[in-house]
Amino acid sequence: MRDQELKVQTTCPYCGVGCGVDISGTPDDVAPVAGMKTHPANFGRLCVKGSALHNTLGPDDRLLHPTLNGSQTSWDVALNLVADKIRQVISTHGPDAVAFYGSGQLLTEDYYVANKLMKGFIGSANMDTNSRLCMASAVASYKRSIGSDTVPGCYEDLEQADLLVLTGSNAAWAHPILFQRMTAAKKARPEMKVVVIDPRKTATCDLADLHLPIKPGSDTTLFNALLTYLHQQDALDNEFIANCSENIEAALEAASGAARDFAELAAITDVPEQDLETFFTWFKDTPKTVSFYSQGVNQSVDGTDKANSIVNLHLATGRIGKPGACPFSITGQPNAMGGREVGGLANQLAAHMDFSPADRDRVRRFWNSPAVAEKPGLKAVDLFSEVKSGKIKFLWVMSTNPLVSMPDADDVKEAMKHCELVVVSDCMANTDTTAAAHVLLPAASWGEKNGTVTNSERRISRQRGFLPSPGEARPDWWIISQVAQRMGYEEEFSYDHPSQIFDEHARLSSFENNGSRDFDLSGLVGMSQDQYDALAPIQWPVNEEYPEGRARFYDDGRFYTASQKAKFIPVLAEAPVRKGSTSSDTLNMNTGRVRDHWHTMTRTAKAAVLARHIAEPYADFHPEDAMRLGIRDNKLVRIFNDRGQIVVRAQVRTDQAQRKGEVFVPMHWTSRYASQARMGALINKDNDPISGQPALKMSDVQAEAYPTQWEGFLLTARDLGPLDTDYWVYNVTDSAHMYEISGQSDPVEFMASVRNKFAANKWLMFSDPANLHYRLCLIEDDKLQAVLFVHKEYDFSSRQWLIDTFAQDELSMQDRRAILAGRPLGKQEDKGAIICSCFQVGENSIKEAIAGGCGSAEELGKSLKCGTNCGSCIPELKSLIAKYQPAEAVE
Ligand code: SF4
């Protein structure tokens, strides 16, 4: 079986674009993956993360066996223990003392079974998910205004729009294939306008005709002012408003207080008047407008209101349900949408039903369940607070890492200690959250799982397994069903294959639906296993009216509210309240993604090709803030507040990418990959009172230089785990494990701690204590085992030759001398930071090519190949051209 030829079509496990992926090779040697040409999300393209999927399939760090308090146990023991504990907690403390916390990484079938167990059989709705952190505000706003959690449009709308307004979205890095589709559309129709609304100048601004770097929190004011302006300019769609909506007067009234004129709006938003006028004029004059928004809108204390202020604009101008016109919320996770379909959020039931008596009764009869939850459960922030308070006695975390991603992450860590039993089912063994669990259950990973996911345009795609699971790892749906069966629900959870679960899910969606609910898969009911296996990507609903799926909702002017009319939501724009110390030294911390990593890096950190774009956690500063605070570019900085601290590398942005008084920190690094970079520890628990979504983009912090005595790096043949120094960051390379290191204490002690990690002790060493220069290496059987360089001031950007030396079978005397001298034999190319991950093209090579006459991304592509595969680096290539182009070329 291991040499069987693979020909499998599956779906990328990362972002909400949901690209199709072609798998070939053999299970023992999976070939480089390719984009699926027939998949309507990506038509053959993959971004850099997707392109590296085959590099992430190794067994390193996998959780292979069930464990109980750190000791391996059998599935039987572990499952019985979990089932018994849930039963005991229910009988002693009631069903609300049990909680599940899931993930947008779960497949729809996994999610369905978890939700069914919790809400239909345990009898509580305490099942929430990390999707709460991602798009709960967008969900709440859709439900308030259009009556259902329905993304109205499709990806083609992004290409057909004449005006694209991207708000709080760095699509170039977070949703790269959609960004490429937008880029191609603009290239084909240069008259298409793109506006980016974002406090930061991100890679997405490369596509923008207009960038509005607004003051964080002023977006509702901006959109309310725009609504007022459209009203004053008589630019509303009065026919649509009259026939298909209600409550416009209240929305206009609420919006009217946003700003008296452009001057006042400019003062509130920090955007020049002229740019505001340009944006408003474009919006007024462009019927085919798509508003594309993401975490910058959702992750806020008023995220639901913000999203509704956007939806209001589209309702007021009738720009919904038409080609190239809709309010388009884009989800971060691969199956956030699938989770919403099955009721994965604590305030949903299942199949887009709520907790009304009719919905509860319908679901109870369908499931034949003994105890359907009576009311919504605890949303993520409240859920973990109740874990800490001791009210929740049993917690099951599925495929996610809340000890990193939740706000006030150290408090979540503390909360775990207060819970009688913490179960974590995950494919990875070493996460911050697995370290806090009593019971670990090994779950199947991407490449092994079989089921469906739904992307941001409501398109259901199959994720197909093509590898056997290592050790005793099993699919999540199997694990949850086994626990349910052991709780006494054998018949209700007697699934043998995910196709049976999907069929039940589809049947529930159509059960007593009769057009009353948007989510309807009646056209997919009754599929055989073969049909399920062959299911082609399709957008829901799939029913008698739309047997091939439906691209756009609301083209008929009928909404899912009681009156069937869309409802304007009056939204008051209020400046965000800054809590705690707001001295002149206080900075507002914003968080987000980098291009080549995904979430808490459990998968992307396995691909050496992805580690070289941004190798260390960092913080972006405005030059004036950096100067005021004594922070130097490329040096370490401590960012802190009452809740915690992180130590990361400072980037002083002289390119006007970072607003003054604010700092940007990426979200990805965990205790597995860095000594002190869990940014969640700094974020307070403030959240939107309607959606419960935490305000992950606004935390008060302070920053100061983090002086160290020495800096350096460590390369090793094996993974050493955490190191004994203040600052370390771990990355894999092609042939060695690599640590960036620095410390405040005696480097000799640190070097001893490294040496103690190896049994052999024949270290070669160059030492110059007076200048704090140390270079050590360990060679065993003529093979390099470790290299450790410690210098007072560290500047050793070119170390690829050392990494390559780890691949050598035998080290010559000259090699050994070169290592201790700290210089390669002969001249070695220093590529600098990798910009194009696909072809490993570094900044120094690009700089040289620009000096040699390359003046466009295309010319760089012809010369170096950079940007010619996935295209994710093209915005960075353009900014490097702007940075390095000779002055005469610019003139
Ligand atoms: S855009 Fe990239 S990360 Fe997102 S689904 Fe497509 S290939 Fe995966």
PDB file of C-alpha atoms in Angstrom, residues 43 595 767 827:
ATOM      1  CA  PHE A  43      -8.499  27.350 -10.418  1.00  0.00           C
ATOM      2  CA  ARG A 595       2.423  35.661   5.152  1.00  0.00           C
ATOM      3  CA  SER A 767      36.969  31.560  22.691  1.00  0.00           C
ATOM      4  CA  LYS A 827      33.015  33.085  -1.251  1.00  0.00           C
TER       5      LYS A 827
END
